[in-house]
Coordinates of C-alpha atoms in Angstrom, one line a residue:
X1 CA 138.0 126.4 102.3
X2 CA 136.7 125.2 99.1
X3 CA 134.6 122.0 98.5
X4 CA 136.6 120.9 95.6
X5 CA 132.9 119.1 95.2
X6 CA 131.4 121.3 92.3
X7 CA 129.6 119.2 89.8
X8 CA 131.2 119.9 85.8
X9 CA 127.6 120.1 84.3
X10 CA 125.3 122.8 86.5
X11 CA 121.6 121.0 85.7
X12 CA 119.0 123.1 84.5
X13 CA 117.0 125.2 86.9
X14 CA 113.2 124.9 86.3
X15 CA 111.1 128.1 88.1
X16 CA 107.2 128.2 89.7
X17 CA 106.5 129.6 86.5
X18 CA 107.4 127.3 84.1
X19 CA 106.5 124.4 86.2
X20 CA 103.1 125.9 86.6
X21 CA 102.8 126.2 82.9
X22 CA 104.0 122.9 82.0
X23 CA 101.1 121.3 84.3
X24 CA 98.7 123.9 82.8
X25 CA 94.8 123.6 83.3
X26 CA 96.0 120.0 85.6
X27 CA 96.8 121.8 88.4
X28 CA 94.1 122.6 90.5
X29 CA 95.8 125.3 92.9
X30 CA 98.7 125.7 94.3
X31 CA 99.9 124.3 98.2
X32 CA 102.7 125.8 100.5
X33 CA 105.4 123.6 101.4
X34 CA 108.6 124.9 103.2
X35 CA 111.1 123.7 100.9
X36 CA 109.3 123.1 97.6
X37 CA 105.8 124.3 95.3
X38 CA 103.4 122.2 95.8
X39 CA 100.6 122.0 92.7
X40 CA 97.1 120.2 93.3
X41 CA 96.3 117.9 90.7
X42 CA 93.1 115.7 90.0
X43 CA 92.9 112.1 91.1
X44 CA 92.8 110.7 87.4
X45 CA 96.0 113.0 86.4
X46 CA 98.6 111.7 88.1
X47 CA 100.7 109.8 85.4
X48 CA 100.2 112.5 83.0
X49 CA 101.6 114.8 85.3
X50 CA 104.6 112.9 86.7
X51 CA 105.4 111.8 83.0
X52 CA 105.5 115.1 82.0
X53 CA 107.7 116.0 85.0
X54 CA 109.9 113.2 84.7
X55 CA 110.1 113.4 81.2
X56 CA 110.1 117.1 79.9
X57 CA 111.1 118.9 83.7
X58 CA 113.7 116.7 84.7
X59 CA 112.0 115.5 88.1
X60 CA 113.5 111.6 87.7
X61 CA 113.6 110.8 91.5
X62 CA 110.3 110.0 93.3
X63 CA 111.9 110.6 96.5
X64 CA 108.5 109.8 98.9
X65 CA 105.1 109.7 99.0
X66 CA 103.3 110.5 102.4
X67 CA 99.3 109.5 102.2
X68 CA 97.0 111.5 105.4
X69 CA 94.0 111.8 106.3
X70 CA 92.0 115.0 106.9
X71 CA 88.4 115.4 108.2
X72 CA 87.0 116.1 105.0
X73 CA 89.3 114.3 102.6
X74 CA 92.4 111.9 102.5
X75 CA 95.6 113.7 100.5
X76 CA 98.5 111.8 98.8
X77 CA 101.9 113.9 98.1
X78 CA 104.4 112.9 95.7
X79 CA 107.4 114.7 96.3
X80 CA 109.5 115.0 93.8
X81 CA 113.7 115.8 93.5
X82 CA 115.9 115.4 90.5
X83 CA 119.1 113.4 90.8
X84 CA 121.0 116.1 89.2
X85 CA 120.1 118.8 92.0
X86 CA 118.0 117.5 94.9
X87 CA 117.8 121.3 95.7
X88 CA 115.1 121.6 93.2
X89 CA 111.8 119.8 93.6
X90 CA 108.4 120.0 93.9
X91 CA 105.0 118.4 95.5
X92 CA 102.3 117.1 93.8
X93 CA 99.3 116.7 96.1
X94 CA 96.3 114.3 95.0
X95 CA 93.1 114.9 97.2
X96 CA 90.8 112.3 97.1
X97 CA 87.5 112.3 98.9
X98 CA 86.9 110.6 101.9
X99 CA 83.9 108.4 101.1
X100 CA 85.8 107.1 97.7
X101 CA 89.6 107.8 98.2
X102 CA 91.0 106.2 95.2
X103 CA 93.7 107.9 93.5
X104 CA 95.2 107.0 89.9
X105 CA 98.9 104.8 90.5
X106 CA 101.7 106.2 89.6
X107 CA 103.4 102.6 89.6
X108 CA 103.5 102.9 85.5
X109 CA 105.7 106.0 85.9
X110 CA 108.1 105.5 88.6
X111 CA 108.7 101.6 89.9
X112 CA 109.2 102.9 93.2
X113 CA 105.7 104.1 93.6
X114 CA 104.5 100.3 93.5
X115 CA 105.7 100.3 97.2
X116 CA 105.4 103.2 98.2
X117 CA 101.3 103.1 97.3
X118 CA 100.9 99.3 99.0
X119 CA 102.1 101.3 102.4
X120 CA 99.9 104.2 101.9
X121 CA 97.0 101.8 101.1
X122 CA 98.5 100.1 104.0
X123 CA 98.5 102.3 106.6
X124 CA 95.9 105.5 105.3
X125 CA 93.5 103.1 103.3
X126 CA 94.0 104.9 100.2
X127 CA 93.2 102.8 97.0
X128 CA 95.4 103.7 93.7
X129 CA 93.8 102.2 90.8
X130 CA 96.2 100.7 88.1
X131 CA 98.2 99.8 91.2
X132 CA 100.1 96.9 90.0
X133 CA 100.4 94.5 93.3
X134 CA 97.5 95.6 95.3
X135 CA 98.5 94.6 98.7
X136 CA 99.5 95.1 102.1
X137 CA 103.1 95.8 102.6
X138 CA 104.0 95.9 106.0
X139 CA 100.9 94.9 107.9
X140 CA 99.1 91.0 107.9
X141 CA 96.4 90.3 105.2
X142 CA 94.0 89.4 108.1
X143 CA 94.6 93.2 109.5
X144 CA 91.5 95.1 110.1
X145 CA 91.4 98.7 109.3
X146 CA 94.3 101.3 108.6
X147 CA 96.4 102.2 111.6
X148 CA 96.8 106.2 110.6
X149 CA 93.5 106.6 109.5
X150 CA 91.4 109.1 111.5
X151 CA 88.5 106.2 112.5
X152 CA 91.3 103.4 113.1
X153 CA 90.2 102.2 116.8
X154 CA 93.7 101.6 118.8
X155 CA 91.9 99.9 121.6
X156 CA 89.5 97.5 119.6
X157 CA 91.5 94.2 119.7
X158 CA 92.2 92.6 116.2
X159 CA 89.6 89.7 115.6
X160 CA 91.3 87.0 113.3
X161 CA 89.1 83.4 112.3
X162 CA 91.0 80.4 112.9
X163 CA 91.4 79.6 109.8
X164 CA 93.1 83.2 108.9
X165 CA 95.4 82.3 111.7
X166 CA 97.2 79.7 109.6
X167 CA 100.5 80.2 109.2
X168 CA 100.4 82.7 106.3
X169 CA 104.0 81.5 104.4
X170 CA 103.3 79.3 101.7
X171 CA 105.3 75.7 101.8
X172 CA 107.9 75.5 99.5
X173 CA 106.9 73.0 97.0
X174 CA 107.6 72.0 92.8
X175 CA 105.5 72.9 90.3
X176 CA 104.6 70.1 88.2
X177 CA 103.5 72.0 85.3
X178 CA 105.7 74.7 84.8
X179 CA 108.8 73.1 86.5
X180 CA 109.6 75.3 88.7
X181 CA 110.2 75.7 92.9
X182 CA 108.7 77.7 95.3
X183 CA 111.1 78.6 97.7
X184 CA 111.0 80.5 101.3
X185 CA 114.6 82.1 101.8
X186 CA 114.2 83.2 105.6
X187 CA 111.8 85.2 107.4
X188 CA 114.7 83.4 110.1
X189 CA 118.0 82.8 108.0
X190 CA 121.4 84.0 108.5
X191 CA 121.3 85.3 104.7
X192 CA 118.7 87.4 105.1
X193 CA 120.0 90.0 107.8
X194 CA 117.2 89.8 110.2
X195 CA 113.5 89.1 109.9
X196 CA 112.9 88.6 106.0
X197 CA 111.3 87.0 103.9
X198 CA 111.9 86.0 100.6
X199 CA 109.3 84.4 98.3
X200 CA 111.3 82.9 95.4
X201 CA 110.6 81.1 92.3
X202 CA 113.1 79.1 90.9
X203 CA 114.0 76.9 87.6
X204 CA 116.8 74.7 88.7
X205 CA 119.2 77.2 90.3
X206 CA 117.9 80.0 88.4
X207 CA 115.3 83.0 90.2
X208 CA 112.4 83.3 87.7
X209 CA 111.3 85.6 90.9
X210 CA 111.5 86.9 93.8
X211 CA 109.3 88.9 96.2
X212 CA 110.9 90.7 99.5
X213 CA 108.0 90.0 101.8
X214 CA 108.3 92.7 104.4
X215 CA 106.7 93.9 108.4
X216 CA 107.9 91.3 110.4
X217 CA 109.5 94.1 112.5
X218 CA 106.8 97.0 112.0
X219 CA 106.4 99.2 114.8
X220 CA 104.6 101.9 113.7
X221 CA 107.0 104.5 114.3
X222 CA 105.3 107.1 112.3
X223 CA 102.4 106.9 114.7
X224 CA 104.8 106.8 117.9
X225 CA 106.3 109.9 116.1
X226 CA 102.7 111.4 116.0
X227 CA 102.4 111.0 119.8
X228 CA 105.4 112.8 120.7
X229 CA 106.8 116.1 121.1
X230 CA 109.1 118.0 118.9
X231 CA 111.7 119.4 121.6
X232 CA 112.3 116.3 123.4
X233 CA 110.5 113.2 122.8
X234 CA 110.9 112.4 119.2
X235 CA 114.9 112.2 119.0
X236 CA 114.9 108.7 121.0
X237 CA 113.4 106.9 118.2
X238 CA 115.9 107.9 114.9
X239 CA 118.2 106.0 116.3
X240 CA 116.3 102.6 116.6
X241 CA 115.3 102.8 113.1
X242 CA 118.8 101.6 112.1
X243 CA 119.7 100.1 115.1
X244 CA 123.5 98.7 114.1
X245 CA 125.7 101.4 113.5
X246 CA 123.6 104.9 111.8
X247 CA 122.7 106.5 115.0
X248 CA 123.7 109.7 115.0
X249 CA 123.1 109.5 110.9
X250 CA 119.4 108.8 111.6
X251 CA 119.3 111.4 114.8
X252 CA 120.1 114.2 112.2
X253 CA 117.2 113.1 109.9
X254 CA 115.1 114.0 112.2
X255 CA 117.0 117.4 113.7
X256 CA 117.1 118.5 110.0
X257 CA 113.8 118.6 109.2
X258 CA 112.5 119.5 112.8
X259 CA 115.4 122.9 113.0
X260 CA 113.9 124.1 109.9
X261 CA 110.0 123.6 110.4
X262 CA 110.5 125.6 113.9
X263 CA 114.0 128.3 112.3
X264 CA 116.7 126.8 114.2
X265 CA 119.9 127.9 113.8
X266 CA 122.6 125.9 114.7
X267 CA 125.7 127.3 116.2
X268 CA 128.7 125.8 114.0
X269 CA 130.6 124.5 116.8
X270 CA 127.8 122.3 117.4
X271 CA 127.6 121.2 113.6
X272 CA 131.2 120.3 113.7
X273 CA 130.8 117.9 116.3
X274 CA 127.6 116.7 114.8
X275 CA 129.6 116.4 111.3
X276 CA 132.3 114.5 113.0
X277 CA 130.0 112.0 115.2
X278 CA 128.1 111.2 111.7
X279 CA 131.3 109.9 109.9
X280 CA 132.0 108.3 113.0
X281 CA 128.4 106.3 112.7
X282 CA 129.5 106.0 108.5
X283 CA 132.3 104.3 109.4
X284 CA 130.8 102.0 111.9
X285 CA 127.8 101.6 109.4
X286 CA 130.1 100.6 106.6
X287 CA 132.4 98.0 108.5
X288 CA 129.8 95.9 109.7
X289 CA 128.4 96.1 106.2
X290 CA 132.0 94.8 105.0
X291 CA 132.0 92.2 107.7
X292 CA 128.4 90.4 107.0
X293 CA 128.5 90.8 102.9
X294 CA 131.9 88.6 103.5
X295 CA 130.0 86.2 105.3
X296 CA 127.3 86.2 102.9
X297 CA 129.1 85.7 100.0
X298 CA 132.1 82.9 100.9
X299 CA 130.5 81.7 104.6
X300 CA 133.3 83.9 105.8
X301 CA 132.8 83.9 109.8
X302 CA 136.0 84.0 111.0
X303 CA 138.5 86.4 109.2
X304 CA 136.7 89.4 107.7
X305 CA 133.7 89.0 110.0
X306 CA 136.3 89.4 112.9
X307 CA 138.1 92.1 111.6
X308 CA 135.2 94.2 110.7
X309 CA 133.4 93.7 114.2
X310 CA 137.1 94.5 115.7
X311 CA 137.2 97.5 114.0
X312 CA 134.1 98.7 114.4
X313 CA 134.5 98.0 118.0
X314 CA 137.1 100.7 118.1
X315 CA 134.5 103.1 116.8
X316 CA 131.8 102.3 118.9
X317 CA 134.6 103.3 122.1
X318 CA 135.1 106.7 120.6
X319 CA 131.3 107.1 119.8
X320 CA 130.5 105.7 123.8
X321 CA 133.1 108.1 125.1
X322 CA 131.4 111.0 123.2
X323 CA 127.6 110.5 123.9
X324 CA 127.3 108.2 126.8
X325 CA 125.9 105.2 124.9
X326 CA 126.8 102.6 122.7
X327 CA 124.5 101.9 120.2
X328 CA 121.2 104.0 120.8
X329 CA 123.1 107.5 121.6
X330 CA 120.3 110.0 121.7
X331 CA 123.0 112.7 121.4
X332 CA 121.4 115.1 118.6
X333 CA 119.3 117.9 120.1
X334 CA 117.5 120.3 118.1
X335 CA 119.4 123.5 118.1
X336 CA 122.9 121.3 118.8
X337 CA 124.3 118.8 120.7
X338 CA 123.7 117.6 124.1
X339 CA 127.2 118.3 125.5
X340 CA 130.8 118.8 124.3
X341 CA 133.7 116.7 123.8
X342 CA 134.7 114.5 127.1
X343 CA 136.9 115.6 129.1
X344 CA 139.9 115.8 128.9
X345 CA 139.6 116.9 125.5
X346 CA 142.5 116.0 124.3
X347 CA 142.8 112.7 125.3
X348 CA 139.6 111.9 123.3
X349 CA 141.1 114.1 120.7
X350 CA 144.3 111.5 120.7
X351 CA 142.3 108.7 120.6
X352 CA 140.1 109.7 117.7
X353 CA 143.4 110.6 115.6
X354 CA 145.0 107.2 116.5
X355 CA 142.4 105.3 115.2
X356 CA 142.3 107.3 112.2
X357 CA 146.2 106.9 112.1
X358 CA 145.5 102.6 112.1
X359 CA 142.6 102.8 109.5
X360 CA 144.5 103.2 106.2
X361 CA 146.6 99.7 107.4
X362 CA 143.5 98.2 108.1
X363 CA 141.9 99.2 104.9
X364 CA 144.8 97.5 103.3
X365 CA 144.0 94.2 105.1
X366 CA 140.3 94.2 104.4
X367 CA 141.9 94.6 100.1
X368 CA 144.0 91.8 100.6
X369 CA 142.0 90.2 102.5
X370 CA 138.7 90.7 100.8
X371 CA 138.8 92.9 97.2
X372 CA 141.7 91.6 95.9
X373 CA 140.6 87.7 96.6
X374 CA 139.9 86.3 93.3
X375 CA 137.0 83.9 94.4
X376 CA 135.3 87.2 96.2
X377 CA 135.8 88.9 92.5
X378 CA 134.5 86.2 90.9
X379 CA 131.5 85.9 92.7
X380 CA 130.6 89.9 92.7
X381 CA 131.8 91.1 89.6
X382 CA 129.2 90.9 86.8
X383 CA 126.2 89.7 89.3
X384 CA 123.6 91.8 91.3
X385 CA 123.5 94.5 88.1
X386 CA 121.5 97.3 88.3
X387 CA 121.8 100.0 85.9
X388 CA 121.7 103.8 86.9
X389 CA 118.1 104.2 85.2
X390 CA 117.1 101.2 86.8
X391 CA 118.1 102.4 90.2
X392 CA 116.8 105.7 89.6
X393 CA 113.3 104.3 89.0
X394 CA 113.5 102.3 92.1
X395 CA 114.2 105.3 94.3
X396 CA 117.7 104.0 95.3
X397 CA 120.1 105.9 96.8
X398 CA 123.4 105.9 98.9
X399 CA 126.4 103.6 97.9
X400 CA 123.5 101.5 96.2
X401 CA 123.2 104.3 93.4
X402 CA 127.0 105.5 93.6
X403 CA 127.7 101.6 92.9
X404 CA 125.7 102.2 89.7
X405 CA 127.8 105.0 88.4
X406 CA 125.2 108.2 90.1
X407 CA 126.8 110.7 91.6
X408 CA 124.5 111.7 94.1
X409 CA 125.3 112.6 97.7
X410 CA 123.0 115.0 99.8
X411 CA 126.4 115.7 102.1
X412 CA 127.1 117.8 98.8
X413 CA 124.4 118.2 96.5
X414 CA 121.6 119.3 99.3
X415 CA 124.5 120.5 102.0
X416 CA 124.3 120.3 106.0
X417 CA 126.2 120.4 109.1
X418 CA 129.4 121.4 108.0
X419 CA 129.9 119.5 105.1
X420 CA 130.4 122.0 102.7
X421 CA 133.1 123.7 104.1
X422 CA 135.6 120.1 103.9
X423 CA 137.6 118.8 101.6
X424 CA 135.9 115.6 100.6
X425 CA 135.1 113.4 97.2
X426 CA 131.7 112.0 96.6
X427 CA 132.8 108.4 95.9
X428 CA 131.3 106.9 92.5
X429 CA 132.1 103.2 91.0
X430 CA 130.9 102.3 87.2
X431 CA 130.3 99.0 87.0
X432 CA 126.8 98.6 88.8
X433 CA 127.3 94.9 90.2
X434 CA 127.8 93.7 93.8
X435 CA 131.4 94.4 94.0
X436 CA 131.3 98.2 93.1
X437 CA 128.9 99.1 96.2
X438 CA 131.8 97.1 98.1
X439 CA 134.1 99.5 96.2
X440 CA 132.1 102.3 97.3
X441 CA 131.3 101.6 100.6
X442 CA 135.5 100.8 101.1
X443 CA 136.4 104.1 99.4
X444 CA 133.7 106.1 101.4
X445 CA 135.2 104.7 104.9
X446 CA 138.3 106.7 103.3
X447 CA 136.7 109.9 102.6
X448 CA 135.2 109.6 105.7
X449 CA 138.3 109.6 107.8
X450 CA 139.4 112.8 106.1
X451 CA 136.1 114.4 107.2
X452 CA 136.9 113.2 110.5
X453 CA 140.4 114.7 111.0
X454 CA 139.5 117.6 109.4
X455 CA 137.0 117.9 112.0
X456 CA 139.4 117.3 114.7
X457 CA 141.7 120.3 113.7
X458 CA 139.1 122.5 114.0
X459 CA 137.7 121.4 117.2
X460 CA 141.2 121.4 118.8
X461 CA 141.9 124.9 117.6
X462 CA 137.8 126.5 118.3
X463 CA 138.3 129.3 120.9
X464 CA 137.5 127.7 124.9
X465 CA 134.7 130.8 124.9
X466 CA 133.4 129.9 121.7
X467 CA 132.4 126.6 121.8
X468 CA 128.6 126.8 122.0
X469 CA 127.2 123.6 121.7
X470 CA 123.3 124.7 121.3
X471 CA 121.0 127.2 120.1
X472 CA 118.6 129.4 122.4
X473 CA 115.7 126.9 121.4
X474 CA 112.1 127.4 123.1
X475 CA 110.8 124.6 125.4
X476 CA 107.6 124.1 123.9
X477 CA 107.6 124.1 120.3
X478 CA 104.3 124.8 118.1
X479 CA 105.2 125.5 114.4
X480 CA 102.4 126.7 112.7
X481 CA 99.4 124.6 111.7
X482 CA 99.6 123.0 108.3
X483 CA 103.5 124.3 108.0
X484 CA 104.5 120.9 105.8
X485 CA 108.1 120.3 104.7
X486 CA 110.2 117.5 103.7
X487 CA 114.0 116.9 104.3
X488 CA 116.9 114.6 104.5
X489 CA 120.4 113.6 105.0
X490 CA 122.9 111.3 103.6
X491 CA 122.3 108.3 105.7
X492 CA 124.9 105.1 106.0
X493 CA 122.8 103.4 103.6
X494 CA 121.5 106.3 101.6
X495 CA 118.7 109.2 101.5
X496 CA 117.3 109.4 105.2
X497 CA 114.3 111.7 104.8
X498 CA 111.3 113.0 106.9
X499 CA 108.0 114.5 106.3
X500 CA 106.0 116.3 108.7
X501 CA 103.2 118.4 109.2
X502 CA 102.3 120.7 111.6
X503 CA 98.9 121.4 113.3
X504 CA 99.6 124.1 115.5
X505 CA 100.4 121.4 118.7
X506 CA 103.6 120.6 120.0
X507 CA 103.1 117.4 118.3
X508 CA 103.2 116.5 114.6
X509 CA 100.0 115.5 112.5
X510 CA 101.7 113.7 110.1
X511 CA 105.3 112.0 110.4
X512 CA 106.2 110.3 107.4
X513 CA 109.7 108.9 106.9
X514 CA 111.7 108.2 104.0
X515 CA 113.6 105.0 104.3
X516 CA 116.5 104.7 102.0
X517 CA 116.4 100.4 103.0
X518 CA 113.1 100.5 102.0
X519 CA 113.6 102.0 98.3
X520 CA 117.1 99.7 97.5
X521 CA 115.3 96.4 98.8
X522 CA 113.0 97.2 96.5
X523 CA 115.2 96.8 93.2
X524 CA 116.1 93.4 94.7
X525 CA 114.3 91.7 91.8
X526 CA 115.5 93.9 89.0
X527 CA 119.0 92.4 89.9
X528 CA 118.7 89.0 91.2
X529 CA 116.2 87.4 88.8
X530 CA 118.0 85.4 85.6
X531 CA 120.8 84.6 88.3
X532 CA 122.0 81.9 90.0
X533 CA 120.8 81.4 93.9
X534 CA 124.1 82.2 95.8
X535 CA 124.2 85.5 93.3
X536 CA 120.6 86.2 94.8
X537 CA 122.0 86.2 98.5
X538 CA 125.1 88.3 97.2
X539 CA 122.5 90.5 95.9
X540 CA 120.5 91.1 98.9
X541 CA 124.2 91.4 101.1
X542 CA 125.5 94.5 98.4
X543 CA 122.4 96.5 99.5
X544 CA 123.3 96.5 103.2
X545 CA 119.4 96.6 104.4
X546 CA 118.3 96.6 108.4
X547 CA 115.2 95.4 108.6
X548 CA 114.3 98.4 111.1
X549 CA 114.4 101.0 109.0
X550 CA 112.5 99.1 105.9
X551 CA 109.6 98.3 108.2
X552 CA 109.7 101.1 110.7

């Protein structure tokens, strides 16, 4: 079948050779990565080479940065994808020595990097001069030491003076001389979707400024990552990251990136099921998304809240009967699946294709209900703007970016599972405010039931002696030492990505994962300050964060 998904302007391939020759005497050597070249630069390079890259190669998405620690030196990696063509990208690796690891920001080149290097400072201890905002992102001021660094003591208890044990959030108070509040919205508000914090400045009713203040909810999962192993142990944690509605989403983040470090193949039975149980989690993902922004915008807990929670209910059955669970569903294994369709077959089959029979009525109701209300349009249209080169500086991604016109969907442009043999659209809006990611998110919940039922068909018709649900995978994996390679899917809320590193072990060295709520909370204050309060809380609902996957 044919994707129908072709993009009308084929972006311009850039080879080894020409990137090697556009970074010229800069780059130091060259470094093996799986999926893309990877060029060594100096510490004191690093905007002159991502400017160039941005600028004269194309490479406009910083799409993560993983800092580690060696024995003999600490290592930061930009990687680098283009929105045009994720397919194409390349690492830039920045060494830094390990008695003075300070590396040159690249905060003045890409916005997103300002967050990105507080958690790398953070976590690794790496300093980036230049850097902006110099501080701790997701850990306490008063933390001692960096919790991935190689001489970070686990068992050495954290020692914190009384007076560092104050309560660390400012009061909210007026400031006489340049009339203006300081207000706390959250870390404990219904507006704030879980633990967060927002430090805002305000004339009148008007944000001057406002700074997400993130880690209420940090668990370290890159570390817990560390400690387990690939075959088995790893897979629980995905789906906790986003721990509403993405589970399977997240799970295949993680079976991504692992089935091509170790050259698994997946059998396409299994990747059917897995493409289905994704759109499933989409779906889910979007109507509770639908359901709070509703409530954040117009106090709407009866109505819309209801219907989105009832709807989403009806998914959650057909995911429960599927993997046994109902919210963390540990179903993803690498090489497949970890069984088939329930039986009988085709009784889940019937109740899968009778939801997807309700859903166009009940996408009706959420537009009369919701889109077509004139004080919900009046409140979203025109606020929470965020242009596409704004958004693409911040890193964002998912119905966040498609909202702002960028037509960017690793389902298509990176493809997996079984995507690319569907008929699907990648769902765009134009007019970059609060109500086109509603738009988008609405639409996709469309697109997503037509993956769905395509899926269906073919699972109905596979051959009984066909359906292999796993590859032949080894129980003890041990990839290579220092095999490195980056990957990701099209999460609920946008690009789900995951570095790792091998060492040889059946454990990682590094994990590193790319949070897509992470990146779009971060272009929070590009669209909320200059507006009104209740706009900034409409703001913050159109980017459909969970504070477990921006904290990890």
């Amino acid at each position: 079948m044919s994707t129908g998904l072709e993009r009308s302007q084929p972006p311009v391939e850039v080879s080894e050779d020409e990137l090697e020759a556009l970074l010229g005497d800069r780059a130091l050597a060259r470094d093996d990565h799986l999926n893309a070249p990877g060029f060594v630069v100096r510490p004191d390079d690093v905007q002159s080479v991502l400017s160039d890259l941005k600028e004269r190669a194309g490479f406009d998405h910083l799409s993560n940065l993983t800092a580690q620690q060696y024995e003999d030196r600490y290592e930061s990696i930009y990687h680098l994808k283009k929105y045009a063509d994720p397919t194409q990208e390349v690492s830039i690796v920045v060494p830094t020595p390990i008695d003075d690891p300070v590396s040159e920001s690249a905060a003045p080149v890409f916005s997103t990097a300002d967050w990105h290097e507080r958690e790398a400072f953070d976590l690794v201890g790496i300093d980036y001069e230049g850097h902006p905002d110099p501080r701790r992102i997701l850990l306490p001021e008063t933390w001692q030491g960096h919790p991935l660094s190689l001489d970070y003591d686990q068992e050495k208890p954290q020692l914190v003076t009384l007076t560092d044990h104050a309560n660390p959030i400012q009061p909210d108070h007026h400031d006489a001389e340049s009339d203006t509040m300081f207000l706390n919205i959250g870390p404990h508000h219904p507006a704030t979707h879980g633990v967060l914090h927002l430090e805002t400045v305000l004339d009148g009713e008007t944000v001057v400024d406002v700074d997400p203040d993130v880690g209420y909810l940090h668990r370290c999962e890159e570390q817990m990552c560390q400690n387990g192993t690939y075959r088995h142990q790893i897979m629980p944690y995905p789906d906790r990251w986003d721990y509403v509605s993405a589970g399977l989403l997240n799970e295949w983040a993680y079976a991504r990136v692992a089935e091509d470090l170790a050259d698994i193949e997946v059998p396409d039975y299994a990747q059917v099921i897995r493409t289905m149980g994704a759109e499933l989690c989409r779906i889910a993902s979007h109507m509770l998304a639908l359901a709070t922004f509703a409530l954040d915008v117009y106090g709407d807990f009866t109505a819309i809240f209801q219907y989105g929670m009832r709807d989403r209910e009806v998914v959650q059955d057909i995911l429960e009967d599927l993997t046994g669970q109902r919210l963390m569903f540990n179903y993803f294994r690498l090489g497949g699946v970890a069984w088939d369709l329930p039986e009988p077959r085709e009784e889940f089959i019937a109740k899968t294709r009778d939801f997807l029979d309700e859903l166009p009525a009940k996408v009706d109701e959420y537009n009369d209900l919701l889109t077509g209300n004139e004080i919900f349009q009046v409140r979203c249209h025109d606020t929470g703007v965020l242009e596409p080169e704004a958004a693409k500086d911040y890193g964002c991604t998912g119905p966040v970016a498609r909202g702002s016109g960028i037509d960017y969907d690793l389902r298509r442009d990176d493809p997996y599972g079984y995507y690319d043999e569907l008929e699907w659209d990648v769902v765009t809006e134009p007019g970059c405010d609060n109500y086109s990611r509603v738009l988008v998110r609405m639409r996709e919940v469309e697109e997503s039931a037509k993956i769905i039922e395509q899926c269906l068909d073919l699972l109905e018709d596979w051959p009984e002696d066909e359906r292999e649900i796993q590859a032949n995978v080894p129980r003890t994996l041990k990839p290579d030492a220092d095999t490195e390679v980056y990957r990701a899917v099209e999460g609920a809320k946008g690009e789900l990505g995951i570095y790792i590193r091998a060492d040889g072990t059946d454990k990682p060295a590094r994990f590193k994962i790319r949070s897509p709520c992470f990146h779009n909370l971060s272009a929070l204050p590009e669209m909320a300050n200059g507006e009104y309060v209740p706009d900034l809380i409409a703001s913050l609902g159109s980017l459909d964060i969970v504070l477990g996957e921006v904290d990890r």
